[in-house]
XYZ file of C-alpha atoms in Angstrom:
741
model
C -0.013 -0.031 -0.155
C 1.094 3.586 -0.724
C 2.245 5.641 2.017
C -0.191 8.002 3.625
C -0.373 11.812 3.535
C 1.999 12.347 6.517
C 3.853 9.040 7.241
C 4.260 8.464 11.157
C 2.246 11.809 12.003
C 0.884 9.891 15.005
C 4.009 9.022 16.274
C 5.398 12.703 16.401
C 5.129 15.373 19.276
C 2.377 18.083 18.906
C 5.137 20.623 18.195
C 6.459 18.481 15.335
C 3.094 17.690 13.924
C 2.603 21.753 13.890
C 5.966 22.059 11.943
C 5.030 19.494 9.259
C 1.911 21.218 8.863
C 3.673 24.358 8.334
C 6.017 23.145 5.897
C 3.209 21.896 3.896
C 1.618 25.253 3.980
C -1.651 23.954 5.844
C -1.099 26.651 8.641
C 0.931 29.739 9.248
C 3.503 30.626 11.998
C 0.842 32.878 13.610
C -1.286 29.648 13.680
C 1.333 27.493 15.319
C 1.882 29.924 18.349
C -1.867 30.089 18.816
C -2.050 26.592 18.789
C 0.951 25.822 21.146
C 0.073 28.765 23.511
C -3.851 27.908 23.500
C -4.678 31.413 22.610
C -7.137 30.001 19.924
C -9.375 28.751 22.565
C -12.748 30.237 23.309
C -12.364 32.658 26.348
C -14.978 32.879 29.138
C -15.719 36.337 28.126
C -16.160 35.947 24.648
C -18.408 32.884 25.576
C -20.459 35.263 27.835
C -21.351 37.110 24.653
C -22.488 33.898 22.825
C -25.072 32.354 25.057
C -26.704 32.828 28.498
C -25.422 32.081 32.032
C -21.807 31.284 31.065
C -19.589 30.261 33.994
C -16.922 28.783 31.891
C -15.585 26.887 28.615
C -15.189 23.125 28.109
C -12.518 22.037 26.078
C -12.458 19.271 23.616
C -9.519 17.669 21.466
C -8.822 18.888 18.178
C -7.447 16.355 15.949
C -6.598 15.644 12.144
C -7.817 13.094 9.908
C -5.243 12.710 7.388
C -4.983 11.198 3.965
C -8.361 12.148 2.383
C -8.621 12.703 -1.151
C -12.019 13.826 -2.652
C -12.738 14.798 -6.258
C -8.895 14.577 -6.809
C -8.010 17.170 -4.146
C -6.085 16.315 -0.796
C -7.598 17.514 2.431
C -6.119 17.362 6.106
C -9.484 17.244 7.946
C -9.918 18.805 11.428
C -12.283 16.962 13.884
C -13.434 18.153 17.415
C -14.113 14.774 19.173
C -13.577 13.200 22.378
C -14.194 9.464 21.304
C -11.085 7.456 20.942
C -10.315 5.554 17.638
C -12.365 8.128 15.283
C -9.491 9.987 14.096
C -7.156 6.827 13.692
C -10.034 5.074 12.074
C -10.977 7.917 9.594
C -7.170 8.120 8.683
C -6.572 4.333 7.927
C -10.102 4.562 5.783
C -9.087 7.316 3.897
C -5.642 5.850 3.241
C -7.457 2.752 1.728
C -9.542 5.254 -0.106
C -6.669 7.058 -1.523
C -4.805 3.987 -2.841
C -8.034 3.253 -4.738
C -7.934 6.996 -6.427
C -10.006 8.808 -3.565
C -13.622 9.434 -2.958
C -15.775 10.993 -5.559
C -18.672 13.290 -4.177
C -21.277 15.177 -6.126
C -23.733 17.920 -4.943
C -25.981 19.428 -7.632
C -28.319 21.908 -5.767
C -27.916 23.051 -2.423
C -31.158 24.824 -1.291
C -32.641 25.410 2.202
C -36.315 25.154 2.866
C -38.417 27.802 4.507
C -41.848 26.792 5.650
C -44.909 29.081 5.940
C -48.114 27.338 7.429
C -51.606 28.700 6.313
C -54.181 27.750 8.751
C -58.041 27.168 7.254
C -57.721 29.024 4.031
C -60.952 29.771 2.452
C -60.364 26.993 -0.276
C -57.244 24.926 -0.288
C -57.172 24.197 -4.000
C -57.984 27.849 -4.997
C -54.903 28.771 -2.406
C -52.658 26.599 -4.293
C -53.410 28.058 -7.702
C -53.288 31.877 -6.352
C -49.978 31.235 -4.592
C -48.244 29.414 -7.791
C -49.815 31.964 -10.016
C -48.198 34.856 -8.222
C -44.952 32.932 -7.564
C -42.818 35.164 -9.598
C -43.882 38.307 -7.867
C -43.542 36.841 -4.425
C -39.837 35.826 -5.412
C -39.066 39.104 -6.635
C -40.343 40.926 -3.348
C -38.298 38.455 -1.229
C -34.939 38.724 -3.409
C -35.540 42.600 -3.635
C -35.107 42.704 0.315
C -31.758 40.819 -0.135
C -29.868 42.583 -3.014
C -26.355 41.245 -1.876
C -27.435 37.586 -1.772
C -29.022 37.885 -5.192
C -25.591 39.505 -6.707
C -23.841 36.389 -5.312
C -26.064 34.227 -7.369
C -28.289 33.254 -4.494
C -31.638 34.197 -3.087
C -35.313 32.599 -3.336
C -35.370 30.408 -6.255
C -38.734 28.561 -6.233
C -41.860 28.300 -4.403
C -43.924 25.048 -3.639
C -47.103 24.204 -2.157
C -48.301 21.147 -0.143
C -51.902 20.406 1.126
C -52.762 18.951 4.223
C -56.360 18.039 4.785
C -58.692 18.369 7.697
C -58.601 15.410 10.197
C -60.133 15.081 13.553
C -56.626 15.952 14.881
C -55.669 19.161 12.878
C -57.265 21.771 10.703
C -57.052 22.269 6.753
C -53.306 23.503 6.181
C -51.641 24.915 3.095
C -47.801 24.801 3.450
C -45.698 27.003 1.282
C -42.151 25.845 0.819
C -39.548 28.710 -0.139
C -36.355 27.460 -1.490
C -33.389 29.626 -0.880
C -29.882 29.312 -2.193
C -28.218 30.522 0.823
C -24.621 30.253 -1.249
C -21.896 29.966 1.565
C -24.062 31.030 4.445
C -25.753 28.591 6.699
C -28.594 30.733 6.289
C -31.199 30.016 9.051
C -32.034 33.621 9.912
C -32.006 34.498 6.380
C -34.446 32.130 5.496
C -36.586 32.966 8.553
C -36.540 36.570 7.365
C -37.674 35.875 4.054
C -40.675 33.790 5.068
C -41.591 36.302 7.219
C -41.519 38.999 4.274
C -44.369 37.325 2.560
C -46.518 36.208 5.085
C -48.937 39.128 4.805
C -48.990 38.538 0.997
C -49.845 34.836 1.410
C -52.779 35.659 4.118
C -54.192 37.943 1.426
C -54.162 35.419 -1.322
C -55.340 32.463 0.563
C -57.938 34.308 3.037
C -56.085 31.985 5.787
C -53.978 32.726 8.787
C -50.238 32.491 8.781
C -48.796 30.961 11.577
C -45.296 29.329 11.547
C -42.837 31.065 9.422
C -39.536 29.142 9.788
C -36.956 26.953 7.913
C -36.785 23.332 7.849
C -33.929 21.273 8.915
C -34.823 18.406 6.633
C -32.098 19.363 3.912
C -33.618 17.240 1.171
C -32.721 19.780 -1.484
C -29.123 19.629 -0.619
C -28.566 15.924 -1.129
C -24.651 14.733 -1.336
C -23.663 11.720 -2.819
C -20.452 10.141 -2.382
C -18.716 6.732 -3.662
C -15.732 4.752 -3.430
C -14.683 1.524 -5.123
C -12.091 -0.308 -3.323
C -10.226 -3.266 -5.084
C -10.744 -6.455 -3.186
C -6.929 -7.000 -2.677
C -6.486 -3.863 -0.903
C -8.810 -5.164 1.897
C -6.827 -8.176 2.680
C -4.146 -8.404 5.441
C -3.469 -9.309 9.122
C -4.447 -12.885 8.442
C -7.590 -12.018 6.459
C -8.507 -12.419 2.644
C -9.604 -9.545 1.024
C -12.814 -11.205 -0.117
C -13.712 -12.412 3.488
C -13.227 -8.566 4.633
C -15.486 -7.570 1.533
C -18.376 -9.945 2.212
C -18.409 -9.227 5.801
C -18.912 -5.585 5.196
C -21.543 -6.124 2.736
C -23.299 -8.565 5.052
C -23.303 -6.027 7.754
C -24.538 -3.300 5.309
C -27.393 -5.642 4.268
C -28.675 -5.853 7.877
C -28.571 -2.116 8.043
C -30.918 -2.048 4.944
C -33.661 -4.042 6.618
C -33.348 -3.697 10.500
C -34.056 -0.273 12.181
C -32.183 -1.380 15.112
C -28.992 -2.060 13.222
C -29.648 1.143 10.866
C -29.587 3.515 13.856
C -26.149 2.179 15.062
C -24.892 2.025 11.509
C -26.052 5.998 10.806
C -24.588 6.676 14.143
C -21.200 5.620 12.747
C -21.486 7.932 9.833
C -22.139 10.743 11.875
C -19.405 9.756 14.238
C -17.285 11.380 11.231
C -19.636 14.093 10.099
C -20.142 15.727 13.448
C -16.570 16.206 14.534
C -16.074 18.180 11.279
C -19.244 20.126 11.565
C -18.248 21.429 15.111
C -14.623 21.867 13.730
C -15.966 24.106 10.876
C -18.525 25.965 13.244
C -21.441 24.223 11.693
C -24.945 23.255 13.609
C -24.017 19.401 13.845
C -27.772 19.316 15.646
C -29.253 20.502 12.406
C -27.258 18.091 10.117
C -27.995 15.285 12.666
C -31.723 15.907 12.474
C -31.768 16.156 8.697
C -29.783 12.860 8.347
C -32.012 10.763 10.326
C -35.326 12.159 8.851
C -33.924 11.516 5.557
C -33.170 7.950 6.667
C -36.698 7.537 7.421
C -38.195 9.219 4.392
C -39.628 5.958 2.947
C -41.715 5.394 6.065
C -38.966 3.059 7.498
C -35.733 3.946 8.972
C -32.926 2.575 6.778
C -29.127 2.789 6.354
C -27.855 6.107 4.758
C -25.229 4.238 3.120
C -24.823 1.063 1.204
C -21.951 -1.476 0.435
C -22.296 -3.900 -2.506
C -19.681 -6.265 -4.729
C -19.113 -4.987 -8.078
C -19.204 -7.430 -11.160
C -15.169 -7.415 -10.905
C -15.405 -8.477 -7.095
C -14.414 -5.079 -5.723
C -16.080 -3.305 -2.856
C -18.409 -0.419 -3.821
C -19.589 1.930 -1.021
C -22.071 4.661 -1.921
C -23.729 7.227 0.586
C -26.687 9.630 0.051
C -26.938 12.238 2.870
C -28.493 15.789 3.123
C -26.062 18.105 4.254
C -26.459 22.079 4.300
C -23.577 23.853 5.835
C -21.996 27.207 5.778
C -18.519 28.698 5.424
C -19.344 32.476 6.362
C -21.171 34.090 8.913
C -21.128 35.978 12.442
C -21.433 32.734 14.425
C -18.481 31.225 12.646
C -16.037 34.199 13.132
C -17.020 34.229 16.914
C -14.764 31.544 17.564
C -11.053 31.794 16.569
C -10.413 28.132 16.429
C -13.168 27.687 13.483
C -11.179 30.148 11.324
C -8.001 28.331 11.908
C -9.701 25.146 11.242
C -11.072 26.521 7.867
C -7.276 27.540 6.903
C -6.243 23.803 7.640
C -8.994 22.333 5.428
C -8.560 24.844 2.668
C -12.008 24.584 1.381
C -13.270 27.172 -1.362
C -17.073 26.905 -0.796
C -19.753 25.422 1.355
C -20.711 22.947 -1.285
C -17.162 21.755 -1.287
C -17.336 21.295 2.494
C -20.557 19.174 2.049
C -19.169 17.198 -0.421
C -16.028 16.474 1.858
C -18.386 15.977 4.948
C -20.102 13.247 2.805
C -16.868 11.490 2.164
C -15.777 11.605 5.823
C -19.139 10.000 6.760
C -18.509 7.247 4.274
C -15.087 6.742 5.516
C -15.933 6.461 8.925
C -18.753 3.935 8.174
C -16.261 1.925 6.498
C -13.734 1.965 9.277
C -16.580 0.799 11.534
C -17.765 -1.816 9.126
C -14.329 -3.242 8.471
C -13.552 -3.244 12.339
C -16.923 -5.316 12.705
C -16.453 -7.646 9.851
C -12.864 -8.557 10.825
C -14.087 -9.226 14.271
C -16.644 -11.532 13.088
C -14.353 -13.075 10.967
C -11.663 -13.421 13.466
C -14.244 -15.070 15.814
C -15.447 -17.487 13.131
C -11.926 -18.354 12.402
C -10.237 -18.566 15.761
C -11.448 -22.117 16.765
C -10.305 -23.203 13.201
C -7.002 -21.628 13.509
C -6.352 -22.727 17.260
C -7.123 -26.366 16.039
C -4.575 -25.759 13.046
C -2.036 -24.430 15.572
C -2.541 -27.329 17.854
C -1.836 -29.604 14.996
C 1.314 -27.992 14.219
C 2.550 -28.000 17.623
C 2.211 -31.919 17.954
C -0.731 -32.115 20.420
C -1.991 -35.650 20.734
C -5.603 -36.676 20.806
C -5.907 -36.962 24.270
C -4.904 -33.386 24.846
C -6.189 -31.741 21.530
C -9.236 -30.077 22.833
C -7.903 -28.719 26.127
C -4.970 -27.242 24.150
C -7.082 -25.520 21.404
C -9.285 -24.363 24.442
C -6.323 -22.815 26.281
C -4.866 -21.196 23.076
C -8.334 -19.345 22.420
C -8.556 -18.186 26.084
C -4.905 -16.884 25.803
C -5.771 -14.746 22.888
C -2.104 -15.725 21.497
C -2.728 -18.388 18.896
C 0.737 -19.255 18.182
C 2.843 -22.463 17.774
C 5.048 -21.194 20.523
C 2.149 -20.749 22.884
C 0.640 -24.031 21.901
C 3.913 -25.916 22.768
C 4.176 -24.122 26.111
C 0.653 -25.153 26.960
C 1.596 -28.659 25.886
C 4.594 -28.597 28.133
C 2.599 -27.611 31.283
C -0.441 -30.048 30.759
C 2.475 -32.952 29.920
C 4.056 -32.131 33.354
C 0.582 -32.163 34.979
C -0.981 -35.035 33.656
C 2.224 -37.268 32.438
C 0.536 -37.731 29.032
C 2.606 -38.326 25.977
C 2.973 -35.652 23.508
C 3.753 -38.255 20.821
C 1.047 -39.203 18.095
C 1.185 -35.982 16.345
C -2.014 -35.384 13.918
C -2.859 -33.221 11.201
C -6.103 -31.755 9.821
C -7.263 -29.979 6.599
C -10.272 -27.592 6.004
C -12.555 -27.384 2.860
C -15.808 -25.692 1.795
C -18.412 -26.071 -0.716
C -21.361 -24.130 -1.839
C -25.294 -24.759 -1.389
C -27.493 -23.900 -4.175
C -31.055 -22.484 -5.284
C -32.517 -23.209 -8.598
C -33.792 -19.978 -10.012
C -35.454 -21.596 -12.981
C -35.847 -25.001 -14.494
C -35.593 -27.714 -11.864
C -36.661 -31.224 -12.627
C -36.718 -30.395 -16.437
C -32.954 -30.185 -16.388
C -32.865 -33.992 -15.696
C -34.472 -34.284 -19.064
C -31.968 -32.236 -21.049
C -33.234 -28.669 -20.717
C -31.267 -25.719 -19.259
C -31.597 -24.427 -15.833
C -30.495 -21.429 -13.793
C -28.504 -22.225 -10.512
C -27.277 -19.832 -7.825
C -24.732 -20.442 -5.052
C -25.019 -20.334 -1.419
C -21.446 -19.251 -0.524
C -19.494 -21.749 1.972
C -22.749 -23.783 2.887
C -20.738 -26.499 4.052
C -17.286 -26.544 5.865
C -15.641 -29.945 6.452
C -12.580 -30.653 8.507
C -10.714 -34.044 7.407
C -8.193 -34.913 10.440
C -5.989 -37.996 11.115
C -7.463 -40.562 13.494
C -6.084 -43.599 15.492
C -9.378 -45.349 15.093
C -11.425 -46.345 12.295
C -12.772 -43.657 9.864
C -15.916 -41.862 10.657
C -18.274 -39.195 9.823
C -19.774 -36.523 12.021
C -22.408 -34.026 11.113
C -23.530 -32.620 14.517
C -25.978 -30.292 12.798
C -27.789 -32.821 10.944
C -27.824 -35.360 13.829
C -25.194 -37.699 12.032
C -22.525 -39.269 14.021
C -21.317 -42.661 13.135
C -18.641 -44.772 11.413
C -17.980 -44.627 7.719
C -17.263 -48.278 7.405
C -20.277 -49.206 9.426
C -22.647 -47.250 7.641
C -25.099 -49.074 5.022
C -26.052 -45.866 3.188
C -25.991 -45.996 -0.616
C -24.368 -42.242 -0.367
C -21.808 -43.322 1.921
C -20.971 -46.487 -0.267
C -20.480 -44.219 -3.009
C -18.262 -42.045 -0.868
C -16.245 -45.048 0.223
C -15.785 -45.918 -3.452
C -14.409 -42.418 -4.038
C -12.014 -42.945 -1.280
C -10.954 -46.238 -2.842
C -10.495 -44.580 -6.174
C -8.480 -41.848 -4.727
C -6.132 -44.566 -2.721
C -7.176 -43.453 0.774
C -9.808 -46.131 1.711
C -7.130 -47.815 4.147
C -6.071 -44.402 5.798
C -8.060 -43.846 9.344
C -9.235 -40.315 9.565
C -12.120 -38.398 10.906
C -14.618 -36.178 8.646
C -16.324 -33.408 10.440
C -19.041 -31.536 8.636
C -20.404 -28.249 9.541
C -23.380 -27.489 7.162
C -24.583 -23.819 7.462
C -27.961 -24.771 5.434
C -30.528 -27.194 6.948
C -30.814 -30.930 5.652
C -33.325 -31.970 2.983
C -34.527 -28.378 2.024
C -33.678 -28.353 -1.409
C -30.590 -26.294 -1.200
C -28.045 -28.812 -2.159
C -26.867 -29.896 1.045
C -25.822 -33.488 0.210
C -23.836 -32.249 -2.853
C -22.077 -29.424 -0.900
C -21.132 -32.306 1.734
C -19.857 -34.629 -1.048
C -17.750 -31.712 -2.677
C -16.322 -30.497 0.516
C -15.533 -34.020 1.899
C -13.648 -34.741 -1.493
C -12.002 -31.409 -1.655
C -10.827 -31.900 1.835
C -9.528 -35.240 0.985
C -7.544 -33.854 -1.811
C -5.983 -31.016 0.482
C -5.304 -33.434 3.398
C -3.654 -36.298 1.255
C -1.981 -33.810 -1.340
C -4.012 -35.416 -4.080
C -4.373 -31.846 -5.947
C -7.609 -32.815 -7.582
C -9.038 -30.453 -10.232
C -12.507 -28.827 -9.742
C -13.388 -31.119 -12.799
C -12.335 -34.042 -11.054
C -13.895 -33.142 -7.598
C -17.055 -32.460 -9.578
C -17.057 -35.799 -11.281
C -16.516 -37.859 -8.136
C -19.365 -35.739 -6.326
C -21.555 -36.509 -9.148
C -21.005 -40.335 -8.408
C -22.256 -39.578 -4.678
C -25.089 -37.702 -5.908
C -26.105 -40.652 -8.071
C -26.245 -42.958 -5.198
C -28.259 -40.405 -3.122
C -30.960 -39.500 -5.665
C -30.945 -42.039 -8.451
C -31.083 -39.789 -11.478
C -29.832 -36.450 -10.812
C -29.065 -33.821 -12.939
C -25.667 -33.082 -11.856
C -26.555 -29.301 -11.274
C -26.228 -29.613 -7.570
C -22.705 -30.699 -7.291
C -21.663 -28.465 -10.302
C -22.726 -25.555 -8.235
C -21.359 -26.975 -5.047
C -18.048 -27.150 -6.684
C -17.598 -23.994 -8.876
C -19.847 -21.603 -6.716
C -20.569 -19.370 -9.601
C -24.300 -18.616 -11.006
C -24.533 -20.888 -13.826
C -26.695 -21.800 -16.839
C -26.566 -25.568 -16.538
C -27.551 -28.331 -19.302
C -26.705 -31.864 -18.850
C -25.237 -33.798 -21.630
C -22.171 -35.515 -22.651
C -20.527 -32.215 -22.600
C -22.481 -30.308 -20.109
C -23.318 -26.699 -20.698
C -22.056 -24.698 -17.804
C -22.330 -20.882 -18.981
C -21.294 -18.230 -16.364
C -24.130 -15.731 -16.045
C -23.822 -12.077 -14.883
C -26.527 -10.286 -13.355
C -26.417 -6.554 -14.749
C -28.401 -4.821 -11.586
C -28.266 -5.723 -7.884
C -31.173 -7.846 -6.529
C -32.198 -10.027 -3.730
C -33.531 -13.232 -3.363
C -35.254 -14.374 -0.274
C -35.204 -18.077 0.541
C -38.126 -19.221 2.687
C -37.530 -22.591 4.195
C -40.518 -24.652 5.092
C -41.286 -27.000 8.026
C -41.387 -30.149 5.642
C -38.266 -31.868 4.385
C -37.818 -32.584 0.509
C -36.855 -36.055 -0.278
C -34.963 -35.673 -3.602
C -34.851 -39.228 -4.496
C -38.390 -39.533 -3.983
C -39.654 -36.371 -5.904
C -37.228 -37.169 -8.942
C -38.454 -40.912 -9.072
C -41.910 -39.668 -9.117
C -41.776 -37.411 -11.964
C -39.732 -40.063 -13.875
C -42.620 -42.475 -13.284
C -45.069 -39.961 -14.555
C -42.892 -39.110 -17.528
C -42.625 -42.763 -18.391
C -46.594 -43.112 -18.450
C -47.015 -39.926 -20.764
C -43.817 -38.824 -22.295
C -45.594 -36.717 -24.866
C -47.417 -34.538 -22.372
C -44.289 -34.449 -20.059
C -41.874 -33.425 -22.966
C -44.265 -30.626 -23.864
C -44.269 -29.461 -20.419
C -40.344 -29.670 -20.311
C -40.234 -27.588 -23.618
C -42.110 -24.868 -21.743
C -39.742 -25.084 -18.993
C -36.991 -24.417 -21.335
C -38.803 -21.450 -23.040
C -39.276 -19.851 -19.614
C -35.726 -20.539 -18.671
C -34.383 -18.929 -21.758
C -36.674 -15.750 -21.324
C -35.310 -15.809 -17.748
C -31.514 -15.869 -19.099
C -32.602 -12.955 -21.450
C -34.262 -10.935 -18.597
C -31.413 -11.260 -16.292
C -28.693 -10.107 -19.324
C -31.115 -7.203 -19.913
C -31.546 -6.370 -16.033
C -35.252 -6.586 -16.576
C -36.181 -7.917 -13.107
C -39.805 -7.568 -13.632
C -39.760 -10.220 -16.561
C -37.517 -12.391 -14.494
C -40.173 -12.480 -11.735
C -43.158 -13.049 -14.187
C -41.082 -16.055 -15.410
C -40.519 -17.304 -11.948
C -44.301 -17.276 -11.379
C -44.859 -18.984 -14.784
C -42.071 -21.662 -13.894
C -44.065 -22.250 -10.597
C -47.216 -22.962 -12.464
C -45.344 -25.630 -14.599
C -43.766 -27.204 -11.275
C -47.456 -27.467 -10.164
C -48.386 -29.218 -13.385
C -45.830 -31.856 -12.897
C -47.068 -32.450 -9.293
C -43.981 -31.495 -7.339
C -45.131 -28.369 -5.059
C -47.164 -28.573 -2.131
C -49.801 -26.591 -0.189
C -47.068 -25.133 2.153
C -44.886 -24.017 -0.421
C -47.787 -22.481 -2.247
C -48.634 -20.539 0.921
C -45.079 -19.260 1.188
C -45.422 -18.195 -2.345
C -48.701 -16.429 -1.955
C -47.159 -14.581 1.070
C -44.108 -13.260 -0.858
C -46.064 -12.023 -3.817
C -48.770 -10.033 -1.488
C -45.679 -8.455 0.178
C -44.237 -7.103 -3.242
C -41.953 -9.809 -4.568
C -41.603 -9.462 -8.364
C -41.772 -13.228 -8.477
C -41.538 -16.424 -6.391
C -41.569 -20.228 -6.731
C -40.110 -23.373 -5.105
C -36.653 -24.258 -5.405
C -35.255 -27.797 -5.622
C -37.151 -31.049 -5.833
C -40.187 -29.859 -4.113
C -42.811 -31.688 -1.927
C -41.475 -29.630 0.815
C -38.164 -27.775 1.363
C -37.897 -24.186 0.153
C -39.041 -21.467 -2.077
C -37.450 -18.130 -3.412
C -38.861 -14.688 -3.869
C -37.201 -12.005 -6.270
C -36.947 -8.837 -4.414
C -35.097 -5.612 -5.669
C -35.791 -3.607 -2.694
C -38.480 -5.203 -0.379
C -36.790 -7.940 1.314
C -37.908 -6.821 4.687
C -41.457 -7.209 4.234
C -41.220 -10.653 2.630
C -38.837 -11.800 5.116
C -40.900 -10.761 7.984
C -43.945 -12.168 6.705
C -42.472 -15.301 6.154
C -41.059 -15.614 9.801
C -44.199 -14.195 11.300
C -45.889 -17.328 9.708
C -43.486 -19.758 11.540
C -41.195 -20.318 8.488
C -37.578 -19.594 8.198
C -35.738 -17.176 6.012
C -32.462 -16.175 4.491
C -31.209 -13.729 1.839
C -28.954 -14.111 -1.153
C -27.717 -11.151 -3.315
C -27.414 -11.531 -7.017
């Protein structure tokens, strides 16, 4: 990673930091003296002129967030804040942003809204018409009273009218919005004065009574948008892969999009960056806060102000949309000498530029917080596996292995040296041998959902399949005893060689083909998806076991070889599978799959982001029974079923075109048609039909069962309505999870 703006700045003394800033032209010699001698601090005498009942002045730390680059310009960002880690977190985030070209921020219009409340007009429709008809003369009157503002290109720009009908709780009202460009001033007093100046005119026009004449702090006519795209490689480090960090940040962001409890904390993190900069520049941070939170709830539900997604190239894309109306001139700003010093430090040219910087700072602080949460979550998730790996490397025998792992985790220092020290201590206490060193290997595989085309894919038609990432994690470990399989989450815990399962017979056949059947080892499987729910669990387990065996015994199998072996296991489990489950489990990419001597496996890109809600029923789906049932009916009436499967193919091909065009309305319609075809071949169920109905009623673009059917799961396509669908399913006693496309 490239060096930051001032490398090692945090290690310097205050005096040396000021020296570097002076050498860089950020501050003057006078500013240095003021900062070192504390003469910039607000005095009690001056404070007494600002508010009532003054008894003193309370100080807060003034720090600098470094490394910011916004719209190609470098910034040193002053922050007034007492909370530890904000300055460091922002500087680190800005350094990451800087390496990727810096942030881009956009602000088209920056208008403040003044509200004039007119109560009980003679006729609301006539009132609106008269106000709008006289809009030009009203604006001219307002601007005549403020010629200096007009000369700078500002002033009142437009008038809008809103109507509130009479109810039991309030009278009929007409609300006039006066839209004002305040240029570089915050403009609260200006807007209030402008509203006052036309109050009598509005009373005459409407024959109503003007009551409130005051600005609104919901600055939704001054919305700043900022974005950053971060290379996935930049996100890695300190034991974490870049894609792990990216996916953790995206997952945390997704929760904030659907859950107001998380969204409140998510947005508070954004304001952790914006508020200190607002205070440092003398702006009304309370107004900015009020505006931001009102804007977050503008849809009727409180939502996140920022969003983090994965780009088609695998990078992390962060965006924020937030109302910010600030100023850089005015009497209140000039009353505090520190504000002037900070403005010189920051070197902004306009209030618009300051607002753009604030949005970028908010996005950076949000990134810093989410990255910390994501890596902490990854750390906790990997700590146990890492401790097990370290214990293996240190030579922990089976009889001490679990104890060594637990003590490693408790110590917080998961290193081979620590593990060996723990082993020595335990051997002295217990007298147990440290011989018989064992090793283990970890492998993962993906689950799946069928978007379109299940069952027909068994008969040579195409299907669209999507992965559920890392649905199964498997550990292969050496053992002194006979080989055994453990899948605690699925209540499977037995000897491999003692099992009569056809599936395990096939797995053992794979072991023989790979030359490891005579080895003794344990297979510990951790599935993150439920069993027998049409989500590809058996294929994912087969792939993860075979991949784990390949890693453990250094067989270096290719994905193609792993897929072929897994297909053998699938045939043993399901009779006549299409091969789509094991293919998705192996490759983990959205695919168009079509069985044959040379199977079609085309990668599929989604042109626009969308989400699938997976609804999990309370009834298992027994794939082998459902597949054999369809086959029996096909044999009895081939002409009818072949015609139905041809329709499956037409629907799937239409769905492929819809995905490539980003036409999710059409894709949803194809899902609905596909569900009708699945019902026609008798694989749906009343429970699945009920879940699909719930999803459609809550705004899903389309919904259908997925997998073999008869129970199991359904999927619903949602562009921006995942929460109502998820909540509705959960409230009715089903389980739900979300997959992003």
